[in-house]
Amino acid sequence: MKQYCFGIDVGGTTIKCGFFNTEGDLLDKWEIPTRTEDNGSKVLPDIAQTVKDKIEERGLTKDQIEGIGVDIPGPVTGKGEVNMAVNLHWGHVDIVSEMEKMTGIRTKAVNDANAAALGECWKGGGAGHKNLIMVTLGTGVGGGVVVEGKVIAGSGGAGGEIGHVHVTEEVTEPCNCGNTGCLEQVASATGIVRLAKMQLAKTPDKASILRGKTFSCKDVWDAVKAGDELADDVAEKFGDFLGRALAAFATVTDPEIFVIGGGVSKAGPIILDYVEKYYRKYAFSACKNATFALATLGNDAGMYGAAKLVL
Amino acid sequence: MKQYCFGIDVGGTTIKCGFFNTEGDLLDKWEIPTRTEDNGSKVLPDIAQTVKDKIEERGLTKDQIEGIGVDIPGPVTGKGEVNMAVNLHWGHVDIVSEMEKMTGIRTKAVNDANAAALGECWKGGGAGHKNLIMVTLGTGVGGGVVVEGKVIAGSGGAGGEIGHVHVTEEVTEPCNCGNTGCLEQVASATGIVRLAKMQLAKTPDKASILRGKTFSCKDVWDAVKAGDELADDVAEKFGDFLGRALAAFATVTDPEIFVIGGGVSKAGPIILDYVEKYYRKYAFSACKNATFALATLGNDAGMYGAAKLVL
């Protein structure tokens, strides 16, 4: 094992770069813009350049680098190939061979949500475990599934796309994916606001801090914390949908721990209370004792997971 | 790689033994009884003895044997340990170390449904694929999940226990597992009979071949094939429950193929029609093209999968 590695987390506007030692300490981090012009053809050369610059700045040679892990927002196959990544304006891109050609350093690639799962499993909320399911509750709902320390990419790169499990007939608007009734539509930040609006409409006589206002997901959780009964009903529904879905996933991989991250999770441990309650209700007996934790690495999780990929 | 291996499928009454070459050809198969007396303490010694006898009968030595794969009816951890196997009257048993001590041959162990999945993935309905989910529809509903050619044991041995995913509020009787509304309660042989009885009760004025009779799962499928409308409604419900559950699992591992086996699958390809219809309705776009096949190895699937485990 060499001394250092890179973890590169590619987003639609910014590329987060991490320089690690191979024990997993983050020694340096910085950002460069994501240049999506010309079908995103500048993205990988920009990464190769910033990696080479960092190696030179540190007075190192590429022979001291174990590898470069790259995660991107879109499906990535187990071999590190991308067939389409809308946010990067990419069609088919072979990340591994292009990066290796430009840098002479071994490269691996993975989907961003899967990288976050691997990062949290390595150094975050799931540290010390080898079997984990991570759920990222943000604008959408993403996920990543780690089995025996390795993330499941899936046959076409859709492993861990747990935001698109069908959970309800109550939502009839289409999801971004084209289906209706996806977990993402009731458990993302906008999904929780949707649930609250539905609950307000369904129980028009129930008083609530939220009634008559424009409110955000954070407002819903603040109302829950303030003891608002209607907001509590919303949290129960959210917990039922997510807890039930996680119980279904548990029958597939039997994880030791679920880690919940993303913007919604900033509401804190109260979220886990609602999710765990329903998870334990629906889970198969042998899976009921799985533990729950909040993610701890925040926006660095992808960088950590990308780095772990090459170790 | 040595020339031969054993695949041993341990059931509650019979142990099926297979002698394979390491290309995967089944050269010989036989059965011995499962002696569950004395807390099942005779099971592993009986297997060790029959293996040694076969090696001698063939004029071989143990150095020509690549390994012994053993599957058992109960949860097995990734390390081949069992904490409880009710049908064998076992408490904690370390299959691997006990078998290796008795035979001097490398041993691996796995749950029986997981072995069947691995067998079907290797030489059966899923041959040629590396990412598969198998569902066994028998007295119960079992399953096994193969990712990149390896079966997911799960942190406590409950990987692939997909019969116990919660799918309905309509069934209020408890499942064997203690929960209610499990997939097993509506998609096993008895589950399909239950669905038919529920449908008969729900639509008392609808004529049906099944009405007023005692009927089996096979009778339900025969009625479907004969064009019985009520039986068709039952098949649709079965397809909806199973197709929806498989679509949920697909978001976890993104398999290339689903293989359906067990006694219920003897009704033939008509089963796949109903399951695929609902799978494609609920599946995430990137997973919609997964294919479906019937299992082909029948009762030999476990033997094949156990053998594959050591190759």
Coordinates of C-alpha atoms in Angstrom, one line a residue:
Chain A
M1 CA 0.0 0.0 0.0
K2 CA 1.4 3.4 -1.0
Q3 CA 1.1 6.5 1.2
Y4 CA -1.6 8.7 -0.3
C5 CA -4.8 8.7 -2.4
F6 CA -7.4 11.1 -3.8
G7 CA -11.1 11.2 -3.3
I8 CA -12.9 13.3 -5.8
D9 CA -16.6 14.1 -5.5
V10 CA -18.0 15.5 -8.7
G11 CA -21.2 17.6 -8.4
G12 CA -23.2 19.5 -11.0
T13 CA -21.5 22.8 -10.1
T14 CA -18.5 22.0 -8.0
I15 CA -15.9 19.3 -7.8
K16 CA -14.8 18.6 -4.2
C17 CA -11.3 17.2 -4.0
G18 CA -9.7 15.4 -1.1
F19 CA -6.1 14.4 -0.5
F20 CA -5.9 11.5 2.0
N21 CA -3.2 9.3 3.5
T22 CA -4.1 5.7 3.1
E23 CA -5.1 5.4 6.8
G24 CA -8.0 7.6 5.8
D25 CA -7.0 11.0 7.3
L26 CA -8.1 13.9 5.1
L27 CA -4.9 16.0 4.8
D28 CA -6.2 18.6 2.4
K29 CA -9.4 19.5 0.6
W30 CA -10.3 22.1 -2.0
E31 CA -12.9 22.7 -4.7
I32 CA -12.8 23.4 -8.4
P33 CA -15.7 24.4 -10.6
T34 CA -17.5 21.7 -12.7
R35 CA -17.2 22.9 -16.3
T36 CA -20.1 21.2 -18.1
E37 CA -19.7 23.0 -21.4
D38 CA -18.8 20.9 -24.6
N39 CA -20.7 17.9 -23.3
G40 CA -18.8 18.0 -20.0
S41 CA -15.6 17.0 -21.8
K42 CA -13.5 19.3 -19.6
V43 CA -14.5 17.6 -16.3
L44 CA -12.0 14.7 -16.3
P45 CA -9.1 16.7 -17.7
D46 CA -9.7 19.4 -15.0
I47 CA -9.6 16.6 -12.3
A48 CA -6.4 15.1 -13.8
Q49 CA -4.8 18.6 -13.7
T50 CA -5.7 19.4 -10.1
V51 CA -4.5 16.0 -9.0
K52 CA -1.2 16.5 -10.8
D53 CA -0.9 20.0 -9.3
K54 CA -1.5 18.7 -5.8
I55 CA 1.2 16.0 -6.2
E56 CA 3.7 18.6 -7.4
E57 CA 2.7 21.1 -4.7
R58 CA 3.4 18.4 -2.1
G59 CA 6.7 17.5 -3.6
L60 CA 5.5 14.0 -4.3
T61 CA 5.6 11.6 -7.3
K62 CA 2.7 9.6 -8.7
D63 CA 4.4 6.4 -7.5
Q64 CA 3.5 7.5 -4.0
I65 CA -0.2 7.6 -4.9
E66 CA -2.3 4.5 -4.3
G67 CA -5.1 5.7 -6.5
I68 CA -7.8 8.2 -7.4
G69 CA -11.4 7.5 -6.6
V70 CA -14.0 9.6 -8.4
D71 CA -17.7 9.7 -7.8
I72 CA -20.2 11.3 -10.1
P73 CA -24.0 12.2 -10.0
G74 CA -25.4 9.4 -12.2
P75 CA -25.3 5.6 -12.6
V76 CA -21.8 4.1 -12.8
T77 CA -21.3 0.4 -13.5
G78 CA -19.1 -1.8 -11.5
K79 CA -16.3 -1.3 -14.0
G80 CA -16.5 2.5 -13.7
E81 CA -18.3 3.3 -16.8
V82 CA -21.0 5.9 -17.2
N83 CA -23.7 5.7 -19.9
M84 CA -25.3 9.0 -19.1
A85 CA -24.9 11.7 -16.4
V86 CA -27.4 14.4 -17.1
N87 CA -26.0 17.0 -14.7
L88 CA -22.5 16.7 -16.2
H89 CA -23.9 16.7 -19.8
W90 CA -22.2 13.3 -20.3
G91 CA -23.2 10.5 -22.6
H92 CA -20.9 7.4 -22.5
V93 CA -17.7 8.1 -20.5
D94 CA -15.2 5.5 -19.4
I95 CA -13.9 7.3 -16.3
V96 CA -11.3 4.7 -15.4
S97 CA -9.5 4.4 -18.6
E98 CA -9.6 8.2 -19.4
M99 CA -8.3 9.1 -15.9
E100 CA -5.6 6.5 -16.0
K101 CA -4.5 7.6 -19.4
M102 CA -4.2 11.3 -18.3
T103 CA -2.6 10.7 -14.8
G104 CA -0.8 7.3 -14.9
I105 CA -2.5 6.6 -11.6
R106 CA -5.0 3.7 -10.9
T107 CA -8.5 5.1 -10.9
K108 CA -11.9 3.8 -9.8
A109 CA -15.3 5.3 -10.2
V110 CA -18.7 5.1 -8.4
N111 CA -22.1 6.8 -8.2
D112 CA -22.1 9.7 -5.7
A113 CA -24.8 8.3 -3.4
N114 CA -22.9 5.0 -3.3
A115 CA -19.7 6.9 -2.5
A116 CA -21.4 8.7 0.4
A117 CA -22.6 5.3 1.8
L118 CA -19.1 3.9 1.5
G119 CA -17.6 7.0 3.2
E120 CA -20.1 6.9 6.1
C121 CA -19.4 3.2 6.5
W122 CA -15.6 3.8 6.6
K123 CA -15.3 7.0 8.7
G124 CA -18.8 8.3 9.4
G125 CA -22.0 7.3 11.2
G126 CA -21.5 3.6 10.2
A127 CA -17.8 3.3 11.1
G128 CA -17.0 -0.1 12.5
H129 CA -19.6 -1.9 10.4
K130 CA -19.3 -3.8 7.1
N131 CA -22.9 -4.1 6.2
L132 CA -24.8 -0.9 5.9
I133 CA -27.7 0.8 4.1
M134 CA -27.4 4.6 3.8
V135 CA -30.3 6.8 2.9
T136 CA -29.7 10.4 1.8
L137 CA -32.8 12.6 2.4
G138 CA -32.2 15.8 0.4
T139 CA -33.9 17.4 -2.5
G140 CA -34.3 13.8 -3.7
V141 CA -33.8 10.5 -1.9
G142 CA -30.6 8.7 -2.7
G143 CA -29.0 5.6 -1.2
G144 CA -26.1 3.2 -1.1
V145 CA -25.8 -0.3 0.0
V146 CA -22.6 -1.7 1.5
V147 CA -22.1 -5.5 1.8
E148 CA -19.0 -6.9 3.4
G149 CA -17.3 -3.5 3.0
K150 CA -18.1 -3.2 -0.7
V151 CA -20.7 -1.0 -2.3
I152 CA -23.3 -2.6 -4.6
A153 CA -23.1 -0.9 -8.0
G154 CA -25.7 -3.1 -9.6
S155 CA -25.7 -4.6 -13.1
G156 CA -26.4 -1.3 -14.8
G157 CA -25.3 1.1 -12.1
A158 CA -28.7 1.4 -10.4
G159 CA -27.7 -0.4 -7.2
G160 CA -28.9 1.6 -4.1
E161 CA -31.5 3.7 -6.1
I162 CA -33.8 3.2 -3.1
G163 CA -35.5 6.6 -3.5
H164 CA -37.5 5.1 -6.3
V165 CA -39.1 2.2 -4.5
H166 CA -42.9 2.4 -4.9
V167 CA -44.5 3.1 -1.5
T168 CA -47.9 4.7 -2.0
E169 CA -51.0 5.2 -4.1
E170 CA -51.8 8.4 -2.4
V171 CA -49.4 10.5 -4.5
T172 CA -50.6 10.8 -8.0
E173 CA -48.2 13.4 -9.4
P174 CA -45.3 11.9 -11.3
C175 CA -41.9 11.5 -9.8
N176 CA -38.8 12.8 -11.7
C177 CA -38.2 9.2 -12.6
G178 CA -41.6 8.9 -14.4
N179 CA -43.3 6.6 -11.9
T180 CA -45.7 7.7 -9.2
G181 CA -45.7 7.0 -5.5
C182 CA -41.9 6.8 -5.1
L183 CA -40.3 7.0 -1.6
E184 CA -38.6 10.2 -2.9
Q185 CA -42.0 11.8 -3.2
V186 CA -42.8 11.4 0.5
A187 CA -39.4 11.3 2.3
S188 CA -37.3 14.0 0.6
A189 CA -37.4 17.6 1.8
T190 CA -40.1 18.4 -0.8
G191 CA -41.8 15.1 -0.1
I192 CA -42.2 16.0 3.6
V193 CA -43.6 19.3 2.6
R194 CA -46.0 17.4 0.3
L195 CA -47.1 15.1 3.1
A196 CA -47.7 18.1 5.4
K197 CA -49.9 19.8 2.7
M198 CA -51.8 16.6 2.2
Q199 CA -52.4 16.3 5.9
L200 CA -53.5 19.9 6.2
A201 CA -56.0 19.3 3.4
K202 CA -57.2 16.0 4.9
T203 CA -57.8 17.4 8.4
P204 CA -59.1 20.9 7.7
D205 CA -60.3 21.5 11.2
K206 CA -57.1 20.5 13.0
A207 CA -55.1 23.5 14.3
S208 CA -51.5 23.7 13.3
I209 CA -48.6 26.2 13.3
L210 CA -48.2 25.3 9.6
R211 CA -51.7 26.1 8.5
G212 CA -52.1 29.1 6.2
K213 CA -48.3 29.5 5.8
T214 CA -45.7 28.8 3.2
F215 CA -43.4 26.4 5.0
S216 CA -40.3 24.3 4.4
C217 CA -39.3 20.9 5.5
K218 CA -37.3 22.4 8.4
D219 CA -40.5 24.2 9.5
V220 CA -42.3 20.9 9.6
W221 CA -39.7 19.3 11.9
D222 CA -39.6 22.5 14.0
A223 CA -43.4 22.1 14.4
V224 CA -42.9 18.5 15.4
K225 CA -40.4 19.5 18.1
A226 CA -42.8 22.3 19.3
G227 CA -45.4 19.6 19.9
D228 CA -47.7 20.5 16.9
E229 CA -50.1 17.5 16.6
L230 CA -50.6 17.8 12.9
A231 CA -46.9 18.0 12.3
D232 CA -46.6 14.9 14.4
D233 CA -49.1 13.1 12.2
V234 CA -46.9 14.0 9.2
A235 CA -43.8 12.7 11.0
E236 CA -45.6 9.4 11.7
K237 CA -46.5 9.1 8.0
F238 CA -42.9 9.8 7.0
G239 CA -41.6 7.3 9.5
D240 CA -44.1 4.7 8.3
F241 CA -43.1 5.1 4.6
L242 CA -39.4 5.1 5.2
G243 CA -39.4 2.5 8.0
R244 CA -41.4 0.1 5.9
A245 CA -39.1 0.6 2.9
L246 CA -36.0 0.0 5.0
A247 CA -37.5 -3.1 6.5
A248 CA -38.1 -4.4 2.9
F249 CA -34.5 -3.6 2.0
A250 CA -33.3 -5.4 5.1
T251 CA -34.7 -8.7 3.8
V252 CA -32.3 -8.4 0.9
T253 CA -29.0 -7.6 2.5
D254 CA -29.6 -7.9 6.3
P255 CA -27.5 -4.8 7.3
E256 CA -26.1 -4.2 10.7
I257 CA -26.9 -0.5 10.5
F258 CA -28.9 2.1 8.7
V259 CA -27.3 5.6 8.3
I260 CA -29.5 8.5 7.5
G261 CA -28.0 11.7 6.0
G262 CA -28.8 14.6 3.7
G263 CA -30.4 18.0 4.5
V264 CA -33.5 16.5 6.1
S265 CA -31.4 14.7 8.7
K266 CA -30.3 18.1 10.1
A267 CA -33.5 18.0 12.0
G268 CA -31.5 15.6 14.2
P269 CA -32.2 12.3 16.2
I270 CA -35.9 13.0 16.3
I271 CA -36.1 11.7 12.7
L272 CA -34.6 8.3 13.8
D273 CA -37.3 8.0 16.4
Y274 CA -40.0 8.0 13.8
V275 CA -38.2 5.8 11.3
E276 CA -37.1 3.2 13.9
K277 CA -40.5 2.8 15.3
Y278 CA -41.9 1.7 12.0
Y279 CA -38.8 -0.2 10.9
R280 CA -39.1 -2.4 14.0
K281 CA -42.9 -2.9 13.3
Y282 CA -42.4 -4.2 9.8
A283 CA -38.9 -5.8 9.9
F284 CA -38.3 -9.6 9.7
S285 CA -37.5 -10.9 13.2
A286 CA -33.8 -11.6 12.4
C287 CA -33.4 -8.1 11.1
K288 CA -35.2 -6.2 13.8
N289 CA -32.1 -5.4 15.8
A290 CA -30.3 -3.4 13.1
T291 CA -29.2 0.0 14.6
F292 CA -29.8 3.5 13.2
A293 CA -27.4 6.4 13.1
L294 CA -27.3 9.9 11.6
A295 CA -24.6 10.5 9.0
T296 CA -21.6 12.5 10.4
L297 CA -19.5 13.4 7.4
G298 CA -21.9 15.9 5.8
N299 CA -20.7 17.0 2.3
D300 CA -17.4 15.3 2.7
A301 CA -18.9 11.8 2.7
G302 CA -18.6 11.4 -1.1
M303 CA -14.9 12.4 -1.0
Y304 CA -14.2 9.8 1.8
G305 CA -16.1 7.1 -0.1
A306 CA -14.4 7.8 -3.4
A307 CA -11.0 7.6 -1.6
K308 CA -12.0 4.3 0.1
L309 CA -12.8 2.8 -3.3
V310 CA -9.1 2.6 -4.2
L311 CA -7.8 1.3 -0.8
Chain B
M1 CA -8.0 -25.7 -9.0
K2 CA -8.3 -29.4 -8.1
Q3 CA -10.5 -31.8 -10.1
Y4 CA -13.6 -32.4 -7.9
C5 CA -15.8 -31.0 -5.3
F6 CA -18.9 -31.9 -3.2
G7 CA -22.2 -30.0 -3.0
I8 CA -24.3 -31.2 0.0
D9 CA -27.9 -30.0 0.5
V10 CA -29.1 -30.7 4.0
G11 CA -32.9 -30.9 4.4
G12 CA -35.0 -31.7 7.5
T13 CA -35.4 -35.3 6.4
T14 CA -32.9 -36.1 3.7
I15 CA -29.4 -35.0 2.8
K16 CA -28.8 -34.7 -0.9
C17 CA -25.2 -35.3 -1.9
G18 CA -23.6 -34.3 -5.2
F19 CA -20.2 -35.2 -6.5
F20 CA -19.0 -32.7 -9.1
N21 CA -16.0 -32.0 -11.3
T22 CA -14.8 -28.4 -10.9
E23 CA -16.3 -27.5 -14.3
G24 CA -19.6 -28.0 -12.7
D25 CA -20.7 -31.4 -14.1
L26 CA -22.7 -33.4 -11.6
L27 CA -21.0 -36.8 -11.8
D28 CA -22.9 -38.6 -9.1
K29 CA -25.7 -37.9 -6.7
W30 CA -27.2 -39.8 -3.8
E31 CA -29.1 -39.3 -0.6
I32 CA -28.7 -40.1 3.1
P33 CA -31.2 -39.6 5.9
T34 CA -31.0 -36.6 8.1
R35 CA -30.6 -37.9 11.6
T36 CA -31.9 -35.1 13.9
E37 CA -31.7 -37.1 17.1
D38 CA -29.3 -35.9 19.9
N39 CA -29.7 -32.3 18.9
G40 CA -28.7 -33.1 15.3
S41 CA -25.2 -34.0 16.4
K42 CA -25.0 -36.8 13.9
V43 CA -25.7 -34.7 10.8
L44 CA -22.1 -33.4 10.1
P45 CA -20.4 -36.7 11.0
D46 CA -22.8 -38.5 8.6
I47 CA -21.9 -36.0 5.9
A48 CA -18.1 -36.4 6.6
Q49 CA -18.5 -40.2 6.4
T50 CA -20.4 -40.2 3.1
V51 CA -17.9 -37.8 1.6
K52 CA -15.0 -40.0 2.7
D53 CA -16.8 -43.1 1.4
K54 CA -17.3 -41.5 -2.0
I55 CA -13.7 -40.5 -2.3
E56 CA -12.6 -44.1 -1.5
E57 CA -15.2 -45.6 -3.8
R58 CA -13.9 -43.5 -6.7
G59 CA -10.2 -44.4 -5.9
L60 CA -9.3 -40.8 -5.2
T61 CA -7.5 -39.0 -2.3
K62 CA -8.7 -35.9 -0.5
D63 CA -5.9 -33.9 -2.2
Q64 CA -7.9 -34.1 -5.4
I65 CA -10.9 -32.5 -3.8
E66 CA -11.3 -28.7 -4.1
G67 CA -13.8 -28.4 -1.3
I68 CA -17.1 -29.3 0.3
G69 CA -20.0 -26.9 0.1
V70 CA -22.8 -27.5 2.6
D71 CA -26.2 -25.8 2.7
I72 CA -28.6 -26.0 5.6
P73 CA -32.2 -24.9 6.3
G74 CA -31.6 -21.9 8.5
P75 CA -29.6 -18.7 8.7
V76 CA -25.8 -19.1 8.1
T77 CA -23.4 -16.2 8.6
G78 CA -20.8 -15.3 6.0
K79 CA -18.3 -17.3 8.0
G80 CA -20.3 -20.4 7.8
E81 CA -21.7 -20.4 11.4
V82 CA -25.2 -21.3 12.4
N83 CA -26.8 -20.0 15.6
M84 CA -30.0 -22.0 15.3
A85 CA -31.5 -24.3 12.7
V86 CA -34.8 -25.5 14.0
N87 CA -35.4 -28.3 11.5
L88 CA -32.0 -29.9 12.3
H89 CA -32.5 -29.4 16.1
W90 CA -29.3 -27.4 16.1
G91 CA -28.2 -24.6 18.3
H92 CA -24.8 -23.0 17.6
V93 CA -22.8 -25.0 15.1
D94 CA -19.6 -24.0 13.3
I95 CA -20.1 -26.1 10.2
V96 CA -16.8 -25.0 8.6
S97 CA -14.4 -25.9 11.4
E98 CA -16.2 -29.1 12.3
M99 CA -16.3 -30.4 8.8
E100 CA -12.7 -29.4 8.1
K101 CA -11.6 -31.2 11.3
M102 CA -13.4 -34.4 10.3
T103 CA -12.4 -34.5 6.6
G104 CA -9.3 -32.4 6.2
I105 CA -11.0 -30.8 3.2
R106 CA -11.8 -27.1 2.9
T107 CA -15.5 -26.5 3.6
K108 CA -17.9 -23.6 3.1
A109 CA -21.5 -23.3 4.3
V110 CA -24.6 -21.3 3.3
N111 CA -28.3 -21.1 3.8
D112 CA -30.3 -23.5 1.6
A113 CA -32.3 -20.8 -0.3
N114 CA -29.1 -18.8 -0.9
A115 CA -27.5 -22.0 -2.2
A116 CA -30.4 -22.6 -4.6
A117 CA -30.0 -19.0 -5.9
L118 CA -26.3 -19.5 -6.5
G119 CA -27.0 -22.9 -8.2
E120 CA -29.6 -21.4 -10.5
C121 CA -27.2 -18.5 -11.2
W122 CA -24.4 -20.9 -12.1
K123 CA -26.1 -23.7 -14.0
G124 CA -29.8 -23.1 -14.0
G125 CA -32.4 -20.5 -15.1
G126 CA -29.9 -17.6 -14.5
A127 CA -26.9 -19.2 -16.1
G128 CA -24.7 -16.5 -17.8
H129 CA -25.6 -13.8 -15.3
K130 CA -23.7 -12.5 -12.3
N131 CA -26.5 -10.4 -10.6
L132 CA -29.6 -12.3 -9.8
I133 CA -32.5 -12.5 -7.4
M134 CA -34.1 -15.9 -6.9
V135 CA -37.5 -16.4 -5.4
T136 CA -38.6 -19.9 -4.3
L137 CA -42.4 -20.2 -4.1
G138 CA -43.1 -23.3 -2.1
T139 CA -44.8 -24.0 1.2
G140 CA -43.1 -20.8 2.2
V141 CA -41.3 -18.1 0.2
G142 CA -37.5 -18.2 0.2
G143 CA -35.0 -16.2 -1.7
G144 CA -31.4 -15.6 -2.5
V145 CA -29.6 -12.6 -3.8
V146 CA -26.5 -13.0 -6.0
V147 CA -24.3 -9.9 -6.6
E148 CA -21.2 -10.2 -8.9
G149 CA -21.4 -14.0 -8.6
K150 CA -21.5 -14.1 -4.8
V151 CA -24.5 -14.7 -2.6
I152 CA -25.3 -12.1 0.1
A153 CA -25.4 -13.9 3.4
G154 CA -26.2 -10.8 5.4
S155 CA -24.8 -9.7 8.7
G156 CA -26.7 -12.3 10.7
G157 CA -27.4 -14.8 8.0
A158 CA -30.8 -13.3 7.0
G159 CA -29.7 -12.0 3.6
G160 CA -32.3 -13.0 0.9
E161 CA -35.1 -13.6 3.5
I162 CA -37.4 -11.9 1.0
G163 CA -40.5 -14.0 1.9
H164 CA -40.9 -11.8 5.0
V165 CA -41.2 -8.4 3.4
H166 CA -44.4 -6.7 4.5
V167 CA -46.7 -6.4 1.5
T168 CA -50.3 -6.1 2.7
E169 CA -52.7 -5.0 5.5
E170 CA -55.4 -7.4 4.1
V171 CA -54.0 -10.5 5.8
T172 CA -54.4 -10.3 9.5
E173 CA -53.4 -13.9 10.5
P174 CA -49.9 -14.1 11.8
C175 CA -47.1 -15.4 9.5
N176 CA -44.7 -18.1 10.9
C177 CA -42.2 -15.3 11.5
G178 CA -44.6 -13.5 13.9
N179 CA -45.4 -10.5 11.7
T180 CA -48.5 -10.2 9.6
G181 CA -48.9 -9.3 5.9
C182 CA -45.7 -11.0 4.7
L183 CA -45.1 -11.8 1.1
E184 CA -45.0 -15.5 2.1
Q185 CA -48.7 -15.2 3.2
V186 CA -49.8 -14.3 -0.3
A187 CA -47.3 -15.8 -2.7
S188 CA -46.5 -19.2 -1.3
A189 CA -48.6 -22.2 -2.3
T190 CA -50.8 -21.8 0.8
G191 CA -50.7 -18.0 0.2
I192 CA -52.2 -18.3 -3.2
V193 CA -54.9 -20.6 -1.8
R194 CA -55.5 -17.9 0.8
L195 CA -55.8 -15.2 -1.9
A196 CA -58.3 -17.3 -3.8
K197 CA -60.4 -17.9 -0.6
M198 CA -60.4 -14.1 0.1
Q199 CA -61.4 -13.4 -3.5
L200 CA -64.3 -15.9 -3.3
A201 CA -65.5 -14.3 -0.1
K202 CA -65.1 -10.8 -1.5
T203 CA -67.1 -11.5 -4.7
P204 CA -69.8 -14.0 -3.6
D205 CA -71.8 -13.6 -6.8
K206 CA -69.0 -14.3 -9.2
A207 CA -69.1 -17.8 -10.7
S208 CA -65.9 -19.9 -10.5
I209 CA -64.7 -23.4 -10.9
L210 CA -63.1 -23.1 -7.5
R211 CA -66.3 -22.1 -5.6
G212 CA -67.7 -24.6 -3.1
K213 CA -64.6 -26.9 -3.4
T214 CA -61.5 -27.7 -1.5
F215 CA -58.7 -26.7 -3.8
S216 CA -54.9 -26.5 -4.0
C217 CA -52.6 -23.9 -5.4
K218 CA -52.3 -26.1 -8.5
D219 CA -56.1 -26.0 -8.9
V220 CA -56.0 -22.2 -8.8
W221 CA -53.4 -22.1 -11.7
D222 CA -55.4 -24.7 -13.6
A223 CA -58.4 -22.5 -13.3
V224 CA -56.4 -19.5 -14.5
K225 CA -55.4 -21.6 -17.6
A226 CA -59.0 -22.6 -18.1
G227 CA -60.0 -19.0 -18.3
D228 CA -61.8 -18.8 -14.9
E229 CA -62.3 -15.0 -14.3
L230 CA -62.1 -15.2 -10.6
A231 CA -58.9 -17.2 -10.7
D232 CA -57.5 -14.6 -13.1
D233 CA -58.3 -11.9 -10.4
V234 CA -56.3 -14.0 -7.9
A235 CA -53.4 -14.3 -10.3
E236 CA -53.4 -10.6 -10.8
K237 CA -53.3 -10.0 -7.1
F238 CA -50.5 -12.5 -6.7
G239 CA -48.6 -10.8 -9.6
D240 CA -49.1 -7.4 -8.0
F241 CA -47.8 -8.4 -4.6
L242 CA -44.8 -10.3 -6.0
G243 CA -44.0 -7.9 -8.8
R244 CA -44.1 -4.9 -6.5
A245 CA -41.9 -6.6 -4.0
L246 CA -39.3 -7.6 -6.7
A247 CA -39.3 -4.0 -8.0
A248 CA -38.5 -2.8 -4.4
F249 CA -35.6 -5.3 -4.2
A250 CA -34.3 -4.2 -7.6
T251 CA -33.6 -0.7 -6.2
V252 CA -31.2 -2.4 -3.8
T253 CA -29.1 -4.6 -6.1
D254 CA -30.2 -3.8 -9.6
P255 CA -30.2 -7.5 -10.8
E256 CA -30.0 -8.6 -14.5
I257 CA -32.5 -11.4 -13.9
F258 CA -35.1 -12.8 -11.6
V259 CA -35.4 -16.5 -11.4
I260 CA -38.6 -18.0 -9.9
G261 CA -38.6 -21.6 -8.6
G262 CA -40.3 -23.8 -6.1
G263 CA -43.4 -25.9 -6.3
V264 CA -45.7 -23.0 -7.3
S265 CA -43.5 -22.4 -10.4
K266 CA -44.5 -25.8 -11.8
A267 CA -47.6 -24.0 -13.1
G268 CA -45.1 -22.8 -15.8
P269 CA -44.5 -19.5 -17.7
I270 CA -48.0 -18.2 -17.1
I271 CA -46.7 -17.2 -13.6
L272 CA -44.1 -15.0 -15.1
D273 CA -46.7 -13.2 -17.2
Y274 CA -48.5 -12.0 -14.1
V275 CA -45.3 -11.1 -12.1
E276 CA -43.6 -9.3 -15.0
K277 CA -46.6 -7.2 -15.7
Y278 CA -46.5 -5.7 -12.2
Y279 CA -42.8 -5.7 -11.9
R280 CA -42.6 -3.4 -15.0
K281 CA -45.3 -1.2 -13.6
Y282 CA -43.5 -0.5 -10.3
A283 CA -39.8 -0.8 -11.2
F284 CA -37.4 2.1 -11.4
S285 CA -36.8 3.1 -15.0
A286 CA -33.1 1.8 -15.0
C287 CA -34.3 -1.6 -13.6
K288 CA -37.3 -2.2 -15.8
N289 CA -35.5 -4.3 -18.4
A290 CA -34.4 -7.0 -16.0
T291 CA -35.5 -10.4 -17.4
F292 CA -37.4 -13.2 -15.8
A293 CA -36.9 -16.9 -16.0
L294 CA -38.2 -20.1 -14.3
A295 CA -35.7 -22.2 -12.3
T296 CA -34.5 -25.2 -14.1
L297 CA -32.5 -27.3 -11.6
G298 CA -35.5 -28.3 -9.4
N299 CA -34.4 -30.0 -6.2
D300 CA -30.8 -30.2 -7.3
A301 CA -30.4 -26.4 -7.2
G302 CA -29.1 -26.4 -3.6
M303 CA -26.5 -29.1 -4.4
Y304 CA -25.2 -27.1 -7.3
G305 CA -25.1 -23.9 -5.3
A306 CA -23.3 -25.5 -2.4
A307 CA -20.7 -26.9 -4.8
K308 CA -20.2 -23.5 -6.5
L309 CA -19.5 -22.0 -3.1
V310 CA -16.1 -23.7 -2.9
L311 CA -15.0 -23.0 -6.5

